[in-house]
PDB file of C-alpha atoms and ligand atoms in Angstrom:
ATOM      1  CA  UNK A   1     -25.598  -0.545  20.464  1.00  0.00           C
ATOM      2  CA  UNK A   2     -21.902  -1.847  19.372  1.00  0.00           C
ATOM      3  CA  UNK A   3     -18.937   0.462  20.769  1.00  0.00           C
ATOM      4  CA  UNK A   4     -17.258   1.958  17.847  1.00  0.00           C
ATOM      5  CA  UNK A   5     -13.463   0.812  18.006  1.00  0.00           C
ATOM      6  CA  UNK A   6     -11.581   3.165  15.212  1.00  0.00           C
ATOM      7  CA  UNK A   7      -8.986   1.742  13.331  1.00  0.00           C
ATOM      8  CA  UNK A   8      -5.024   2.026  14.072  1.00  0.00           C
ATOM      9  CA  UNK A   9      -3.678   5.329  12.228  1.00  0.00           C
ATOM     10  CA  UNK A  10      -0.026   4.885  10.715  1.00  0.00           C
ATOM     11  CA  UNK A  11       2.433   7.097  12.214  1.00  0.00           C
ATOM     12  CA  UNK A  12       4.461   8.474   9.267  1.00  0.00           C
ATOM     13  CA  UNK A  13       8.107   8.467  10.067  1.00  0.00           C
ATOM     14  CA  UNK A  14      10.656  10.282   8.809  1.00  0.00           C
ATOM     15  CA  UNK A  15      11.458   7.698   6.250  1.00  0.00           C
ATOM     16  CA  UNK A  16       7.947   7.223   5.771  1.00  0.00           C
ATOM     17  CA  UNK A  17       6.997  10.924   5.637  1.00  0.00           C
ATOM     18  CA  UNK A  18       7.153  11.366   1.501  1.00  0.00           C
ATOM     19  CA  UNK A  19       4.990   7.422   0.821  1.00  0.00           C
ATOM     20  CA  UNK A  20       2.265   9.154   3.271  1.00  0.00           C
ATOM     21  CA  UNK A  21       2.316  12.572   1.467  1.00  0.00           C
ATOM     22  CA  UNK A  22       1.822  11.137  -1.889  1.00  0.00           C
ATOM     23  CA  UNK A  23      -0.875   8.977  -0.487  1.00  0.00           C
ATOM     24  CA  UNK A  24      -2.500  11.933   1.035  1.00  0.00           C
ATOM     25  CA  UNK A  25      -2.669  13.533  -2.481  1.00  0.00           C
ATOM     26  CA  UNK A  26      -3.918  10.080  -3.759  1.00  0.00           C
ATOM     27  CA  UNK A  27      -0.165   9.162  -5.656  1.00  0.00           C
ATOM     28  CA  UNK A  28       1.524   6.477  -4.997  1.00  0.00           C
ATOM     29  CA  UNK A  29       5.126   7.202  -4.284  1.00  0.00           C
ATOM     30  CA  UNK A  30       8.104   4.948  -3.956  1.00  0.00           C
ATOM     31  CA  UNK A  31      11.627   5.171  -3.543  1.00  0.00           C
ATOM     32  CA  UNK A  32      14.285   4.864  -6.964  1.00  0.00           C
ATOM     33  CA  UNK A  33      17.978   4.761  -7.020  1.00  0.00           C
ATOM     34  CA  UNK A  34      19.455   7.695  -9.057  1.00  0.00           C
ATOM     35  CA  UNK A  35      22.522   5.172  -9.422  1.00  0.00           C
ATOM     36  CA  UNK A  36      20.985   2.040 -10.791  1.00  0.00           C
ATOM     37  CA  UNK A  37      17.396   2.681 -11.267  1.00  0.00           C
ATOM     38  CA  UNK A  38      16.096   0.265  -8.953  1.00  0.00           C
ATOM     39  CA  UNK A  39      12.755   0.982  -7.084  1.00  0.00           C
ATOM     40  CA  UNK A  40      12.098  -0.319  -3.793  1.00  0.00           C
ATOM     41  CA  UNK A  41       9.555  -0.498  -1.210  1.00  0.00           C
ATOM     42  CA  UNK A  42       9.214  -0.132   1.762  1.00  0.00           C
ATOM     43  CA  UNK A  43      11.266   3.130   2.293  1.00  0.00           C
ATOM     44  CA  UNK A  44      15.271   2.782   3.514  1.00  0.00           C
ATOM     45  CA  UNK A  45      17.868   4.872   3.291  1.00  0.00           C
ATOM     46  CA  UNK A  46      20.245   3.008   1.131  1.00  0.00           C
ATOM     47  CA  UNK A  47      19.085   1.097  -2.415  1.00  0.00           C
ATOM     48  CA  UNK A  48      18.490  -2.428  -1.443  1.00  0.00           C
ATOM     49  CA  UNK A  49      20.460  -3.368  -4.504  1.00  0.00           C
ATOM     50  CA  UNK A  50      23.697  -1.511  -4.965  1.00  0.00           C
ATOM     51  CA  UNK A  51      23.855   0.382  -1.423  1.00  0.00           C
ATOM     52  CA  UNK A  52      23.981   4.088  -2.967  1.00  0.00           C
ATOM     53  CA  UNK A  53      22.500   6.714  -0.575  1.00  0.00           C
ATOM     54  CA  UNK A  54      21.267   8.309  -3.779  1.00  0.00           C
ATOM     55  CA  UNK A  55      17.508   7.475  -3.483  1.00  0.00           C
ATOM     56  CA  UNK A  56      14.805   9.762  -4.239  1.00  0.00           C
ATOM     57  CA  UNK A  57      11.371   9.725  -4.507  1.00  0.00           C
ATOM     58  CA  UNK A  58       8.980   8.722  -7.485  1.00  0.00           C
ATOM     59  CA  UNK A  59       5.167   8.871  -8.401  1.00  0.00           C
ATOM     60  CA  UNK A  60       4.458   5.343  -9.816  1.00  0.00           C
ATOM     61  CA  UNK A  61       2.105   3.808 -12.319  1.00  0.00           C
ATOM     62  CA  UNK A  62      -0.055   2.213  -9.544  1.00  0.00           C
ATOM     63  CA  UNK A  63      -0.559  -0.508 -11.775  1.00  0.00           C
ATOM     64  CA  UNK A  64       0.665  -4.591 -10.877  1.00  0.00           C
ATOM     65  CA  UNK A  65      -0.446  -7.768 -10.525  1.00  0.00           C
ATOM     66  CA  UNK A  66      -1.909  -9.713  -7.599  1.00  0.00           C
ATOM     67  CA  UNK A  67       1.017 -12.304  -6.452  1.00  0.00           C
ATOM     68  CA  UNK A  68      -0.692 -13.523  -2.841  1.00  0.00           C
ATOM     69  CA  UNK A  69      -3.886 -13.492  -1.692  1.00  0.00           C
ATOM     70  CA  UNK A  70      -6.017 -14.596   1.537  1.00  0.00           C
ATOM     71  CA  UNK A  71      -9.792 -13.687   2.678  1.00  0.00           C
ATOM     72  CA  UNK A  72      -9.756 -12.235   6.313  1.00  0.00           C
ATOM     73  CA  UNK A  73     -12.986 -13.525   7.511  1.00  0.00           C
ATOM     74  CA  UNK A  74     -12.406 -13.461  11.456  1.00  0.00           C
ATOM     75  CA  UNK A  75     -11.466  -9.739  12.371  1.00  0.00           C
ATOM     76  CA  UNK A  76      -7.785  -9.423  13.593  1.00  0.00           C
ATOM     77  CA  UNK A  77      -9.175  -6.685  16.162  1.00  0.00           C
ATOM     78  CA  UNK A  78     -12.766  -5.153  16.606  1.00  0.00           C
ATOM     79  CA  UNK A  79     -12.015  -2.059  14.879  1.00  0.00           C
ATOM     80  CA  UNK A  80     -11.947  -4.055  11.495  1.00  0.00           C
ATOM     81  CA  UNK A  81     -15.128  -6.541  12.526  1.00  0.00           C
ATOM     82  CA  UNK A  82     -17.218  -4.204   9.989  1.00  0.00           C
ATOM     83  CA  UNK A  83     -14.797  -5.016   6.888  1.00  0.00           C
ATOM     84  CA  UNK A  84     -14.810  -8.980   6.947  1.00  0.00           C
ATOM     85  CA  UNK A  85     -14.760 -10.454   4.720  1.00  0.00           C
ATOM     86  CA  UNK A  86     -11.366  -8.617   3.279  1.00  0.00           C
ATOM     87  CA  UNK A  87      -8.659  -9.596   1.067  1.00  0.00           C
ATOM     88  CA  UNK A  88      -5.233  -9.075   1.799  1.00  0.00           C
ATOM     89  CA  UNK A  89      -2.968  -9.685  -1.025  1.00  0.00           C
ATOM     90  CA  UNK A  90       0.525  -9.178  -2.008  1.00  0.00           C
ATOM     91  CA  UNK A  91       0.445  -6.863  -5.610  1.00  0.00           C
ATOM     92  CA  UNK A  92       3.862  -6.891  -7.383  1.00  0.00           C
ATOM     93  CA  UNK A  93       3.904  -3.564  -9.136  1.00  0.00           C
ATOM     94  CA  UNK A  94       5.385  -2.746 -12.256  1.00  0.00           C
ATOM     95  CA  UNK A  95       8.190  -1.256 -10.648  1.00  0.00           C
ATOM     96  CA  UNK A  96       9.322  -4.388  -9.250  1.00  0.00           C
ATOM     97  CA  UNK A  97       8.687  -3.984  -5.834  1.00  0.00           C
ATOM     98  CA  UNK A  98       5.743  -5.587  -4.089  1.00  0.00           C
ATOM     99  CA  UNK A  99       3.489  -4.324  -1.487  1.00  0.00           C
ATOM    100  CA  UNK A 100       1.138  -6.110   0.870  1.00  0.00           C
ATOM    101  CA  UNK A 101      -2.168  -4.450   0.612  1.00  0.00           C
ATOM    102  CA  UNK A 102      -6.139  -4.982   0.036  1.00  0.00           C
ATOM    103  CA  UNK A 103      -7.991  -5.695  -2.804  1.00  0.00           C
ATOM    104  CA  UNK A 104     -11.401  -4.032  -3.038  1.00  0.00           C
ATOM    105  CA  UNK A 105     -14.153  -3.175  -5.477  1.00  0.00           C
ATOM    106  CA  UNK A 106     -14.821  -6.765  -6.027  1.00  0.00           C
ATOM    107  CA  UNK A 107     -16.305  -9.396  -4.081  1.00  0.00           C
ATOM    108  CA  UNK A 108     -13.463 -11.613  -2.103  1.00  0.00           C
ATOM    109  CA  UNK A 109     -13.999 -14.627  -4.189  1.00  0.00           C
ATOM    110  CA  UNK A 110     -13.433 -13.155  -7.183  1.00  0.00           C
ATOM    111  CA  UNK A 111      -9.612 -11.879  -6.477  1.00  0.00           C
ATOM    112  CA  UNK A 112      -7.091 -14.400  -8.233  1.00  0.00           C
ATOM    113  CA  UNK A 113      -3.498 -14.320  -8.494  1.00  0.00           C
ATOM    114  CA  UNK A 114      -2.327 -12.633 -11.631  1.00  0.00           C
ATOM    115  CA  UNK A 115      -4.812 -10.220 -11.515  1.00  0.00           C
ATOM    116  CA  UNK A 116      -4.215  -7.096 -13.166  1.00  0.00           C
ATOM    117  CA  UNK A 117      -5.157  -4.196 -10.130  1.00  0.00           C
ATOM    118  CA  UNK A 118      -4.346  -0.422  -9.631  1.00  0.00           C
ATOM    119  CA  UNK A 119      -4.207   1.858  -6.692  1.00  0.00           C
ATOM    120  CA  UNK A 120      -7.038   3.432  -5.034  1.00  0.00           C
ATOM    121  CA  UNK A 121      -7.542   5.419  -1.821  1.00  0.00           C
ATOM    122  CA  UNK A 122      -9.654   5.440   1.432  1.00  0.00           C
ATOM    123  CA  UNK A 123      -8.987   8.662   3.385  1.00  0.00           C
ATOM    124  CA  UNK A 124      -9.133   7.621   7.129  1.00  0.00           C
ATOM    125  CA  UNK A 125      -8.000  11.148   8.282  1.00  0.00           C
ATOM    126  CA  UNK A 126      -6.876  14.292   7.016  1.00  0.00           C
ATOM    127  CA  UNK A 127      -3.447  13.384   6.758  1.00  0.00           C
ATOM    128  CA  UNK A 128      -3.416   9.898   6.458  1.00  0.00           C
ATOM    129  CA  UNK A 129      -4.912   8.142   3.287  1.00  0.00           C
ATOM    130  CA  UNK A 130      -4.820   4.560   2.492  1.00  0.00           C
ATOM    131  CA  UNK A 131      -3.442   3.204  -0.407  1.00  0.00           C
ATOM    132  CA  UNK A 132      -5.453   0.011  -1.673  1.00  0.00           C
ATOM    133  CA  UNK A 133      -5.768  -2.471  -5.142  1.00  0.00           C
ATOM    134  CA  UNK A 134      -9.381  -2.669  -7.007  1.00  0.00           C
ATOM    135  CA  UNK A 135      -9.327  -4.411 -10.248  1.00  0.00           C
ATOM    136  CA  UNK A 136      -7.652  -3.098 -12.826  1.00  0.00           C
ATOM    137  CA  UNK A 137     -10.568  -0.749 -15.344  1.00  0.00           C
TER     138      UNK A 137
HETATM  139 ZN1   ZN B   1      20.921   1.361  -6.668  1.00  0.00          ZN
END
C-alpha cells in the first residue's frame, strides 16, 4: 500500500495572520491603503504604492481573471502525486493585485487565459483553509 505523505501546512505569520483568518471563514481578504486606495497582495506593512503604514484589511470580490497558467503533471513532492494533473495559474483579481493559485472544477485543458474565475476553498485543517479559482458560475 502507498505511504501517505500529507501536504505542507502554511504557517500564518503575523503579517499573514488576518489573509489566513478570512480564508478560514472562506473570505478572501487582502490588504488596502486607507491613503490611496490601493490593494495589494501579498501582505506588507507599508502600501507598495505610496509607502503609508495606513493599511488595513478588506474582504474582496473573489472574482478575476486567469493571467498565467501551466498543468503540473509530474508531482513537485509525493504529498501532491494524488492531484496531477493540476493547474497553477496566476488570477489578476479585480482589485488589481494578482495571486498565484489553482484552478479547479474544470478539467486542466480547459483553463485559458482570460478566464473569468472566483474563489473557492479546500479546508486542509482546522485552521488553515485554502484559497483556490474554479470557473467563474
Ligand atoms: Zn497607498
Amino acid at each position: 500500500m502507498a505511504e501517505q505523505v500529507s501536504k505542507p501546512i502554511p504557517t500564518p505569520t503575523l503579517e499573514t495572520r488576518p489573509y489566513w483568518e478570512g480564508c478560514r471563514q472562506h473570505e478572501l481578504r487582502i490588504q488596502k491603503c486607507a491613503v490611496c486606495a490601493h490593494h495589494q497582495f501579498y501582505p506588507r506593512i507599508y502600501c507598495s504604492k505610496c509607502f503609508s503604514d495606513k493599511v488595513e484589511w478588506v474582504k474582496i470580490s473573489g472574482r478575476g481573471k486567469v493571467s498565467s497558467f501551466t498543468i503540473v503533471r509530474r508531482p513537485v513532492s509525493p504529498a501532491f502525486k494524488d492531484d496531477v494533473p493540476y493547474v497553477v495559474a496566476l488570477v489578476t483579481l479585480e482589485e488589481g493585485p494578482t495571486m498565484m493559485t489553482n484552478v479547479v472544477g474544470c478539467a486542466p485543458e480547459k483553463v485559458e487565459i482570460g478566464m473569468p474565475v472566483e474563489v473557492t476553498f479546500e479546508d486542509w485543517s482546522d485552521e488553515i483553509s485554502i484559497a483556490k479559482f474554479r470557473p467563474a458560475s
